[in-house]
Coordinates of C-alpha atoms in Angstrom, one line a residue:
X1 CA -28.5 -13.5 139.3
X2 CA -26.4 -15.6 136.8
X3 CA -27.7 -18.8 135.2
X4 CA -26.7 -22.0 137.0
X5 CA -23.9 -24.0 135.4
X6 CA -25.3 -26.6 132.9
X7 CA -25.1 -30.2 133.9
X8 CA -23.4 -32.7 131.6
X9 CA -26.7 -33.9 130.2
X10 CA -27.6 -30.3 129.3
X11 CA -24.5 -29.6 127.2
X12 CA -24.7 -26.4 125.1
X13 CA -26.4 -26.9 121.8
X14 CA -24.4 -26.4 118.6
X15 CA -25.6 -23.3 116.8
X16 CA -27.2 -23.9 113.3
X17 CA -25.2 -22.9 110.2
X18 CA -25.5 -19.4 108.9
X19 CA -27.4 -20.5 105.8
X20 CA -30.4 -22.2 107.5
X21 CA -34.1 -22.9 106.6
X22 CA -36.0 -24.6 109.5
X23 CA -38.3 -26.5 107.2
X24 CA -35.3 -28.0 105.2
X25 CA -33.7 -28.8 108.5
X26 CA -36.7 -30.9 109.6
X27 CA -37.0 -32.6 106.3
X28 CA -33.3 -33.5 106.4
X29 CA -33.6 -34.9 109.9
X30 CA -36.5 -37.2 108.9
X31 CA -35.2 -38.3 105.5
X32 CA -35.0 -41.9 106.7
X33 CA -38.5 -41.8 108.3
X34 CA -40.5 -41.2 105.1
X35 CA -43.0 -44.0 106.0
X36 CA -43.4 -43.2 109.6
X37 CA -46.5 -41.4 110.8
X38 CA -45.9 -37.7 111.6
X39 CA -49.5 -36.6 112.2
X40 CA -52.8 -38.0 113.1
X41 CA -55.7 -35.6 113.1
X42 CA -59.5 -36.3 113.5
X43 CA -59.8 -37.7 110.0
X44 CA -56.4 -38.1 108.4
X45 CA -52.9 -39.6 108.9
X46 CA -49.8 -38.0 107.4
X47 CA -46.4 -39.7 107.0
X48 CA -43.1 -37.8 107.2
X49 CA -42.6 -38.4 103.5
X50 CA -46.0 -37.0 102.7
X51 CA -45.5 -34.0 105.0
X52 CA -42.3 -33.0 103.1
X53 CA -43.8 -33.5 99.6
X54 CA -47.0 -31.6 100.4
X55 CA -45.1 -28.8 102.1
X56 CA -42.9 -28.5 99.0
X57 CA -46.0 -28.5 96.8
X58 CA -47.4 -25.8 99.0
X59 CA -44.2 -23.8 98.6
X60 CA -44.6 -24.1 94.8
X61 CA -48.2 -23.1 94.9
X62 CA -47.4 -19.9 96.8
X63 CA -44.8 -19.0 94.3
X64 CA -47.3 -19.6 91.5
X65 CA -49.7 -17.3 93.2
X66 CA -47.1 -14.5 93.1
X67 CA -46.3 -14.5 96.8
X68 CA -42.7 -13.3 97.2
X69 CA -40.0 -13.9 99.8
X70 CA -40.8 -12.3 103.1
X71 CA -44.4 -11.5 102.2
X72 CA -47.0 -12.7 104.7
X73 CA -49.6 -15.5 104.5
X74 CA -52.2 -15.4 107.2
X75 CA -53.1 -18.9 108.5
X76 CA -56.5 -19.0 110.3
X77 CA -56.6 -22.8 110.5
X78 CA -57.8 -25.4 113.0
X79 CA -55.4 -28.1 114.2
X80 CA -55.5 -30.5 111.2
X81 CA -52.7 -31.9 109.1
X82 CA -53.1 -28.9 106.6
X83 CA -51.7 -26.5 109.2
X84 CA -48.2 -28.0 109.5
X85 CA -48.1 -28.5 105.7
X86 CA -48.9 -24.8 105.2
X87 CA -46.5 -23.6 107.9
X88 CA -43.5 -25.6 106.8
X89 CA -44.3 -25.0 103.1
X90 CA -44.3 -21.3 103.7
X91 CA -40.9 -21.5 105.5
X92 CA -39.5 -23.6 102.6
X93 CA -40.6 -20.9 100.2
X94 CA -39.2 -18.1 102.3
X95 CA -42.8 -16.8 102.7
X96 CA -43.7 -15.7 106.2
X97 CA -46.6 -17.6 107.8
X98 CA -48.6 -15.7 110.4
X99 CA -50.5 -18.2 112.5
X100 CA -53.5 -16.7 114.2
X101 CA -56.2 -17.6 116.7
X102 CA -59.2 -19.2 115.2
X103 CA -61.6 -17.8 117.9
X104 CA -61.4 -14.2 117.0
X105 CA -64.0 -11.7 115.7
X106 CA -64.1 -10.2 112.2
X107 CA -62.8 -6.9 113.6
X108 CA -59.7 -8.8 114.9
X109 CA -59.0 -10.3 111.5
X110 CA -59.5 -7.0 109.8
X111 CA -56.7 -5.5 112.0
X112 CA -54.4 -8.5 111.3
X113 CA -55.0 -8.5 107.6
X114 CA -54.2 -4.8 107.2
X115 CA -51.4 -4.8 109.8
X116 CA -49.6 -7.8 108.2
X117 CA -50.5 -6.8 104.6
X118 CA -51.0 -10.5 104.0
X119 CA -51.0 -11.6 100.3
X120 CA -52.9 -14.8 101.0
X121 CA -55.2 -15.9 103.8
X122 CA -55.9 -19.6 104.3
X123 CA -58.9 -20.4 106.5
X124 CA -60.5 -23.6 107.7
X125 CA -64.1 -24.1 106.6
X126 CA -65.4 -23.6 110.2
X127 CA -64.0 -20.1 110.4
X128 CA -64.4 -19.2 106.7
X129 CA -67.6 -17.0 107.2
X130 CA -65.8 -14.9 109.9
X131 CA -62.6 -14.5 107.8
X132 CA -64.6 -13.8 104.7
X133 CA -66.5 -11.0 106.4
X134 CA -63.2 -9.5 107.6
X135 CA -61.8 -9.6 104.1
X136 CA -64.9 -7.8 102.8
X137 CA -64.6 -5.1 105.4
X138 CA -60.8 -4.7 105.1
X139 CA -61.2 -4.3 101.3
X140 CA -57.9 -6.2 100.8
X141 CA -58.3 -6.5 97.0
X142 CA -54.9 -8.1 96.5
X143 CA -55.3 -10.7 99.3
X144 CA -56.3 -14.1 98.0
X145 CA -58.6 -16.3 100.0
X146 CA -58.0 -20.1 100.1
X147 CA -60.1 -22.6 102.1
X148 CA -58.3 -25.5 103.7
X149 CA -61.5 -27.6 104.0
X150 CA -64.8 -27.1 102.1
X151 CA -67.1 -24.5 103.6
X152 CA -70.5 -25.7 104.8
X153 CA -72.2 -22.5 103.8
X154 CA -71.9 -19.6 101.3
X155 CA -69.7 -16.7 102.4
X156 CA -69.6 -13.1 101.3
X157 CA -66.0 -13.3 100.0
X158 CA -65.9 -16.6 98.1
X159 CA -62.5 -18.4 98.2
X160 CA -60.6 -18.5 95.0
X161 CA -59.4 -22.1 95.5
X162 CA -59.3 -25.1 97.9
X163 CA -55.9 -25.8 99.5
X164 CA -55.9 -29.5 98.7
X165 CA -56.5 -28.7 95.0
X166 CA -53.6 -26.2 94.9
X167 CA -51.3 -28.7 96.5
X168 CA -52.4 -31.6 94.3
X169 CA -51.8 -29.7 91.1
X170 CA -48.4 -28.2 92.0
X171 CA -45.0 -29.9 91.4
X172 CA -42.9 -30.0 94.6
X173 CA -40.6 -26.9 94.8
X174 CA -37.1 -28.3 93.8
X175 CA -35.2 -26.2 96.3
X176 CA -35.8 -24.1 99.4
X177 CA -35.5 -20.3 99.7
X178 CA -31.9 -19.3 100.6
X179 CA -32.7 -18.2 104.1
X180 CA -30.3 -17.6 107.0
X181 CA -30.6 -18.0 110.7
X182 CA -31.6 -14.5 111.3
X183 CA -34.0 -14.2 108.4
X184 CA -37.7 -13.6 109.4
X185 CA -39.4 -17.0 109.4
X186 CA -42.9 -16.4 110.9
X187 CA -45.0 -14.2 113.1
X188 CA -47.3 -14.8 116.1
X189 CA -49.7 -12.2 117.4
X190 CA -49.8 -11.5 121.1
X191 CA -53.1 -11.9 122.9
X192 CA -53.8 -8.2 122.8
X193 CA -54.8 -8.1 126.5
X194 CA -53.3 -4.6 126.9
X195 CA -54.3 -3.1 123.5
X196 CA -54.0 -4.1 119.9
X197 CA -52.3 -7.5 119.3
X198 CA -48.6 -7.2 118.6
X199 CA -47.1 -8.9 115.6
X200 CA -44.2 -10.8 117.2
X201 CA -41.5 -11.5 114.6
X202 CA -39.4 -14.7 114.9
X203 CA -36.5 -16.1 112.9
X204 CA -35.6 -19.5 111.5
X205 CA -33.0 -20.1 114.2
X206 CA -35.5 -19.3 117.0
X207 CA -37.4 -22.5 116.3
X208 CA -34.2 -24.5 116.4
X209 CA -33.1 -23.0 119.7
X210 CA -36.3 -23.9 121.6
X211 CA -35.8 -27.5 120.5
X212 CA -32.2 -27.7 121.5
X213 CA -32.5 -25.9 124.8
X214 CA -35.8 -27.2 126.1
X215 CA -37.5 -30.0 124.1
X216 CA -34.5 -32.4 124.0
X217 CA -32.6 -31.7 127.3
X218 CA -35.5 -30.8 129.6
X219 CA -38.6 -32.5 128.2
X220 CA -36.6 -35.4 126.9
X221 CA -38.7 -35.8 123.8
X222 CA -37.7 -38.8 121.6
X223 CA -38.5 -40.6 118.4
X224 CA -40.7 -43.2 120.2
X225 CA -43.0 -40.6 121.7
X226 CA -46.6 -39.9 120.7
X227 CA -47.3 -36.4 121.6
X228 CA -50.6 -34.5 122.1
X229 CA -51.0 -30.8 122.9
X230 CA -54.3 -29.3 124.1
X231 CA -52.7 -25.9 123.4
X232 CA -53.3 -25.1 119.8
X233 CA -50.7 -24.6 117.1
X234 CA -51.5 -20.9 116.8
X235 CA -50.0 -20.3 120.3
X236 CA -46.3 -20.1 120.7
X237 CA -46.6 -22.9 123.4
X238 CA -48.6 -25.1 121.0
X239 CA -46.4 -24.5 118.0
X240 CA -43.4 -25.9 119.8
X241 CA -45.4 -28.7 121.4
X242 CA -47.1 -30.0 118.2
X243 CA -44.6 -29.0 115.4
X244 CA -41.0 -28.1 116.0
X245 CA -40.5 -30.4 119.0
X246 CA -41.9 -33.7 117.7
X247 CA -40.7 -33.2 114.1
X248 CA -37.2 -32.5 115.4
X249 CA -36.9 -36.1 116.8
X250 CA -39.3 -38.0 114.5
X251 CA -42.1 -38.5 117.0
X252 CA -45.8 -38.8 116.1
X253 CA -48.2 -36.0 116.9
X254 CA -52.0 -36.1 117.6
X255 CA -53.9 -33.1 116.4
X256 CA -57.4 -32.1 117.6
X257 CA -59.5 -29.5 115.8
X258 CA -62.2 -29.1 118.5
X259 CA -62.0 -27.2 121.7
X260 CA -59.8 -28.9 124.4
X261 CA -62.4 -29.8 126.9
X262 CA -61.6 -32.5 129.5
X263 CA -63.9 -35.0 127.7
X264 CA -62.2 -34.4 124.3
X265 CA -58.8 -34.7 125.9
X266 CA -59.7 -38.0 127.6
X267 CA -60.8 -39.4 124.3
X268 CA -57.4 -38.8 122.8
X269 CA -55.5 -39.9 125.9
X270 CA -57.2 -43.3 125.8
X271 CA -57.6 -43.8 122.1
X272 CA -54.1 -42.8 121.0
X273 CA -52.2 -43.3 124.3
X274 CA -49.8 -40.3 123.9
X275 CA -46.7 -40.5 126.1
X276 CA -46.2 -36.7 126.2
X277 CA -49.1 -34.3 127.0
X278 CA -49.1 -30.5 127.0
X279 CA -51.8 -28.7 128.9
X280 CA -52.6 -25.6 130.9
X281 CA -53.6 -25.3 134.6
X282 CA -57.3 -24.7 134.0
X283 CA -57.6 -27.8 131.8
X284 CA -55.7 -29.9 134.4
X285 CA -58.1 -28.7 137.1
X286 CA -61.1 -29.6 134.9
X287 CA -59.7 -33.0 134.1
X288 CA -59.1 -33.8 137.8
X289 CA -62.6 -32.6 138.8
X290 CA -64.3 -34.8 136.1
X291 CA -66.2 -37.9 137.0
X292 CA -64.9 -39.4 133.7
X293 CA -61.2 -39.2 134.6
X294 CA -59.5 -42.2 133.0
X295 CA -57.7 -44.7 135.2
X296 CA -53.9 -44.8 135.2
X297 CA -53.9 -48.1 133.3
X298 CA -56.0 -46.6 130.5
X299 CA -53.3 -44.0 129.5
X300 CA -49.6 -44.1 128.7
X301 CA -48.4 -40.7 130.0
X302 CA -44.6 -40.4 130.5
X303 CA -44.4 -36.7 131.1
X304 CA -46.7 -33.7 130.9
X305 CA -46.1 -29.9 130.8
X306 CA -48.1 -26.9 131.9
X307 CA -47.7 -23.2 130.9
X308 CA -49.8 -20.1 130.6
X309 CA -50.6 -19.7 134.3
X310 CA -48.9 -21.0 137.5
X311 CA -49.7 -24.6 138.3
X312 CA -51.1 -25.0 141.8
X313 CA -49.1 -27.3 144.0
X314 CA -52.1 -29.3 145.1
X315 CA -53.2 -29.9 141.5
X316 CA -49.8 -31.1 140.3
X317 CA -49.6 -33.5 143.3
X318 CA -53.1 -34.9 142.7
X319 CA -52.3 -35.5 139.0
X320 CA -49.1 -37.3 139.8
X321 CA -50.8 -39.4 142.5
X322 CA -53.5 -40.5 140.0
X323 CA -51.5 -40.9 136.8
X324 CA -48.0 -41.6 138.1
X325 CA -46.7 -38.8 135.8
X326 CA -45.4 -35.4 136.7
X327 CA -46.5 -32.1 135.2
X328 CA -43.5 -29.9 134.4
X329 CA -44.7 -26.4 135.1
X330 CA -42.8 -23.8 133.1
X331 CA -42.9 -20.2 131.9
X332 CA -42.6 -19.1 128.3
X333 CA -43.9 -16.3 126.2
X334 CA -44.7 -15.3 122.6
X335 CA -41.7 -13.1 122.7
X336 CA -39.3 -15.9 123.8
X337 CA -41.3 -18.5 121.7
X338 CA -41.3 -21.3 124.3
X339 CA -40.4 -22.2 127.8
X340 CA -37.3 -20.7 129.3
X341 CA -38.0 -21.4 133.0
X342 CA -39.0 -24.9 133.9
X343 CA -39.2 -27.7 136.4
X344 CA -37.2 -30.9 135.5
X345 CA -38.4 -34.5 135.3
X346 CA -36.0 -35.5 138.0
X347 CA -36.5 -32.5 140.2
X348 CA -40.1 -31.3 140.2
X349 CA -40.8 -28.6 142.8
X350 CA -44.6 -28.1 142.7
X351 CA -45.6 -24.6 143.7
X352 CA -42.6 -23.2 141.7
X353 CA -41.9 -22.6 138.0
X354 CA -38.6 -24.3 138.4
X355 CA -35.2 -23.0 137.3
X356 CA -33.8 -21.4 134.1
X357 CA -33.5 -23.6 131.1
X358 CA -29.8 -23.9 130.2
X359 CA -29.0 -21.3 127.6
X360 CA -31.2 -18.7 129.2
X361 CA -30.4 -16.2 131.9
X362 CA -33.0 -14.7 134.3
X363 CA -32.8 -11.5 136.3
X364 CA -35.3 -10.1 138.8
X365 CA -35.1 -6.3 139.0
X366 CA -36.8 -3.6 141.0
X367 CA -38.3 -0.4 139.8
X368 CA -34.8 1.2 139.5
X369 CA -33.4 -1.7 137.5
X370 CA -31.3 -3.1 140.4
X371 CA -31.3 -6.8 141.1
X372 CA -33.5 -7.9 144.0
X373 CA -32.3 -10.4 146.6
X374 CA -33.7 -13.9 147.0
X375 CA -37.1 -13.9 148.6
X376 CA -38.2 -10.5 147.2
X377 CA -40.5 -9.9 144.3
X378 CA -39.0 -8.4 141.2
X379 CA -39.8 -7.8 137.5
X380 CA -38.6 -10.8 135.4
X381 CA -36.1 -10.2 132.5
X382 CA -34.9 -12.9 130.2
X383 CA -31.9 -13.3 127.9
X384 CA -31.7 -16.2 125.5
X385 CA -31.3 -17.3 121.9
X386 CA -35.0 -17.6 120.9
X387 CA -36.0 -14.0 121.6
X388 CA -38.1 -12.3 119.0
X389 CA -36.6 -9.6 116.8
X390 CA -39.4 -7.0 117.3
X391 CA -43.0 -6.2 117.2
X392 CA -43.8 -5.4 113.6
X393 CA -44.4 -1.7 113.0
X394 CA -44.6 -0.9 116.7
X395 CA -41.4 0.8 117.7
X396 CA -42.8 2.1 121.0
X397 CA -43.7 -1.4 122.3
X398 CA -40.6 -2.9 120.9
X399 CA -38.4 -0.4 122.7
X400 CA -40.2 -1.1 126.0
X401 CA -39.9 -4.9 125.7
X402 CA -36.7 -5.7 123.8
X403 CA -33.9 -4.0 125.8
X404 CA -30.6 -5.0 124.1
X405 CA -30.1 -8.6 124.8
X406 CA -32.8 -8.6 127.4
X407 CA -36.6 -9.1 127.2
X408 CA -38.9 -7.6 129.7
X409 CA -41.6 -10.3 130.4
X410 CA -44.2 -8.3 132.3
X411 CA -44.2 -11.0 135.0
X412 CA -43.4 -10.6 138.7
X413 CA -41.4 -13.4 140.4
X414 CA -39.4 -14.2 143.5
X415 CA -36.5 -16.6 143.7
X416 CA -36.1 -19.0 146.5
X417 CA -32.7 -19.5 148.2
X418 CA -32.4 -22.9 146.5
X419 CA -32.7 -21.4 143.1
X420 CA -36.3 -22.1 142.1
X421 CA -38.6 -19.3 141.0
X422 CA -42.1 -18.6 142.3
X423 CA -44.7 -16.7 140.2
X424 CA -46.1 -13.6 141.8
X425 CA -48.4 -12.4 139.0
X426 CA -48.4 -10.0 136.1
X427 CA -46.8 -6.7 136.9
X428 CA -50.2 -4.9 136.2
X429 CA -52.0 -7.3 138.6
X430 CA -49.9 -6.7 141.8
X431 CA -51.8 -5.2 144.7
X432 CA -50.7 -2.9 147.5
X433 CA -52.8 -3.6 150.6
X434 CA -52.0 -1.8 153.9
X435 CA -48.9 -0.5 152.3
X436 CA -47.6 -3.9 151.5
X437 CA -47.5 -5.8 148.1
X438 CA -49.8 -8.8 147.7
X439 CA -49.5 -11.3 144.9
X440 CA -53.0 -12.4 143.7
X441 CA -51.4 -15.7 142.6
X442 CA -50.2 -16.4 146.1
X443 CA -53.7 -16.0 147.6
X444 CA -55.3 -18.0 144.7
X445 CA -52.9 -20.9 145.4
X446 CA -53.9 -21.1 149.0
X447 CA -57.6 -20.9 148.2
X448 CA -57.3 -23.8 145.8
X449 CA -55.8 -25.9 148.5
X450 CA -59.2 -25.9 150.2
X451 CA -61.2 -29.1 149.5
X452 CA -64.3 -27.2 148.3
X453 CA -62.5 -24.9 145.8
X454 CA -61.9 -25.8 142.1
X455 CA -60.6 -22.4 140.8
X456 CA -60.0 -19.0 142.3
X457 CA -59.1 -15.5 141.0
X458 CA -58.1 -12.6 143.2
X459 CA -58.4 -8.9 142.3
X460 CA -57.9 -5.6 144.1
X461 CA -60.9 -3.3 144.5
X462 CA -61.0 0.3 145.7
X463 CA -63.1 0.7 148.8
X464 CA -63.1 4.3 150.2
X465 CA -59.7 5.0 148.7
X466 CA -58.1 1.8 150.1
X467 CA -57.3 -1.3 148.1
X468 CA -58.9 -4.5 149.4
X469 CA -58.7 -8.0 148.0
X470 CA -61.6 -9.8 146.5
X471 CA -61.7 -13.4 145.5
X472 CA -63.9 -15.0 142.9
X473 CA -64.3 -18.7 143.7
X474 CA -65.6 -21.6 141.6
X475 CA -66.6 -24.6 143.8
X476 CA -66.0 -28.2 142.9
X477 CA -69.7 -28.8 143.6
X478 CA -72.5 -26.7 144.8
X479 CA -72.5 -26.0 148.5
X480 CA -75.6 -27.9 149.9
X481 CA -74.9 -28.3 153.6
X482 CA -73.0 -25.0 154.1
X483 CA -74.4 -21.6 153.1
X484 CA -72.2 -19.4 150.9
X485 CA -71.8 -16.8 153.7
X486 CA -70.6 -19.5 156.1
X487 CA -68.3 -21.0 153.4
X488 CA -66.8 -17.5 152.7
X489 CA -65.9 -17.1 156.3
X490 CA -64.3 -20.6 156.3
X491 CA -62.2 -19.7 153.3
X492 CA -61.1 -16.4 154.9
X493 CA -60.0 -18.2 158.0
X494 CA -58.3 -20.8 155.9
X495 CA -56.2 -18.2 154.1
X496 CA -55.4 -16.4 157.4
X497 CA -53.8 -19.6 158.8
X498 CA -51.4 -19.9 155.8
X499 CA -50.6 -16.3 154.8
X500 CA -49.9 -13.0 156.5
X501 CA -53.1 -11.4 157.9
X502 CA -53.2 -8.5 155.4
X503 CA -53.4 -10.9 152.5
X504 CA -56.7 -12.7 153.1
X505 CA -59.5 -11.7 150.7
X506 CA -62.0 -9.3 152.4
X507 CA -64.7 -10.3 149.9
X508 CA -65.4 -13.7 148.4
X509 CA -67.9 -14.1 145.6
X510 CA -68.9 -17.5 144.3
X511 CA -69.3 -17.8 140.5
X512 CA -70.0 -20.7 138.1
X513 CA -66.8 -20.0 136.1
X514 CA -64.0 -17.6 135.5
X515 CA -63.5 -15.5 132.3
X516 CA -60.5 -16.7 130.5
X517 CA -58.5 -16.0 127.3
X518 CA -58.2 -18.7 124.6
X519 CA -54.9 -19.7 126.3
X520 CA -56.7 -20.3 129.6
X521 CA -55.4 -17.2 131.3
X522 CA -57.8 -15.6 133.7
X523 CA -59.1 -12.2 132.5
X524 CA -59.0 -10.2 135.8
X525 CA -60.1 -7.0 134.1
X526 CA -63.4 -8.7 133.4
X527 CA -63.7 -9.6 137.1
X528 CA -63.0 -6.0 138.0
X529 CA -65.8 -4.9 135.7
X530 CA -68.1 -7.6 137.2
X531 CA -67.4 -6.4 140.8
X532 CA -68.1 -2.8 139.9
X533 CA -71.4 -3.6 138.1

């Protein structure tokens, strides 16, 4: 299943030079934009010139602390201007930033501290108590704690310094580390949904390739854009959205430290009027269901993207009708760093994840490794320039995922005759009902077309040795005129009219919300536990 030929506007990107430091690359691109605003967070504004100087000061501070090339620095930081300063400063110094989720438990941070052998951990004040408790438990005596904003309370492992003071007292590093394209640049930890989080190792060139293959030719990001990502910088998706993409073209980025609720997003869309917005399906659904949805005239959206879960067709169409802007649904992963399968601004096909991004090749394979024909579900494999090097200190998982040039995604897809790809779910979530495979995603998409349904999640349950489908449904508003029993029968009939008979959910449970990961992905294993309890 070869990649389609690239169109003229998607000409192949020029590879970076062998000696390459991504931070230096960005600073060079923006040398003439020193006075332009690079970042606006909840309290501060940072120009491109200030970003470079503070990043170089950070690099010097890391060297003064005795952090050597390729040693790790754990960044447990909210989305404020300090995070891109620290990330780029680390790259400039040849130090490896490990950007991690700010919503984790002390036990999670204990694992990451010991696994990464971080020499320094930088924490925002809001998460400092949790990180400090993890440091105390991990007994990382040679790991230095720095706070990026003052803490509001005392903590068991007091920080040795404040990041702003370190930066202010350091002279800018005069030159970057002599890194190459294939040198390790940074890590991102996987979500850990199937065990311990995996330290996914990326190179300096990987950041470059996501910009040149997706951000510029597909998203069409440009210098005049103001961008805002609801997905945080500690996600692979968010790191591209809010750092490598805008900084590669000289755009301005809005950062938000608080949780991305619909209300918080609306405030930024109206106040700062971003032209590019990055979200996830659950957030888009919450936005469209809100009574405070801004009018089209109150925002300036040019293009939006979605990733993390499949975007329901009806949701994308309603968003476009209201805002006049399309949502480009795409698929990316921590292993591939950003989106490699995407809809196009001029050819959006709602209900699909679009087509391969030029520069990436997609194959759908069956259990034997053979390619599956169009219309049949297969395991998704990707080949492209931004693939991670490995999972750190995890040879077993690395061998199972990184297969030569190919990466096993763990996703199930089918390809339509026209070339677009349709998501069928995670490999572990596929169901076999009456001897036939059922994609939970397919059933969920149909349920969400019903006027009463806001969200839906489908799981398989064992009933007398046979697998039956069960749907958990969140309603747009409480059912007042129709009982839940009657509405459940309506929804079953609704699905039967649109899908093969064996696919309709045998049980429908109404819930107030669905359990989700920090990235907005539905945690189906929790629903299975809930059904069994």
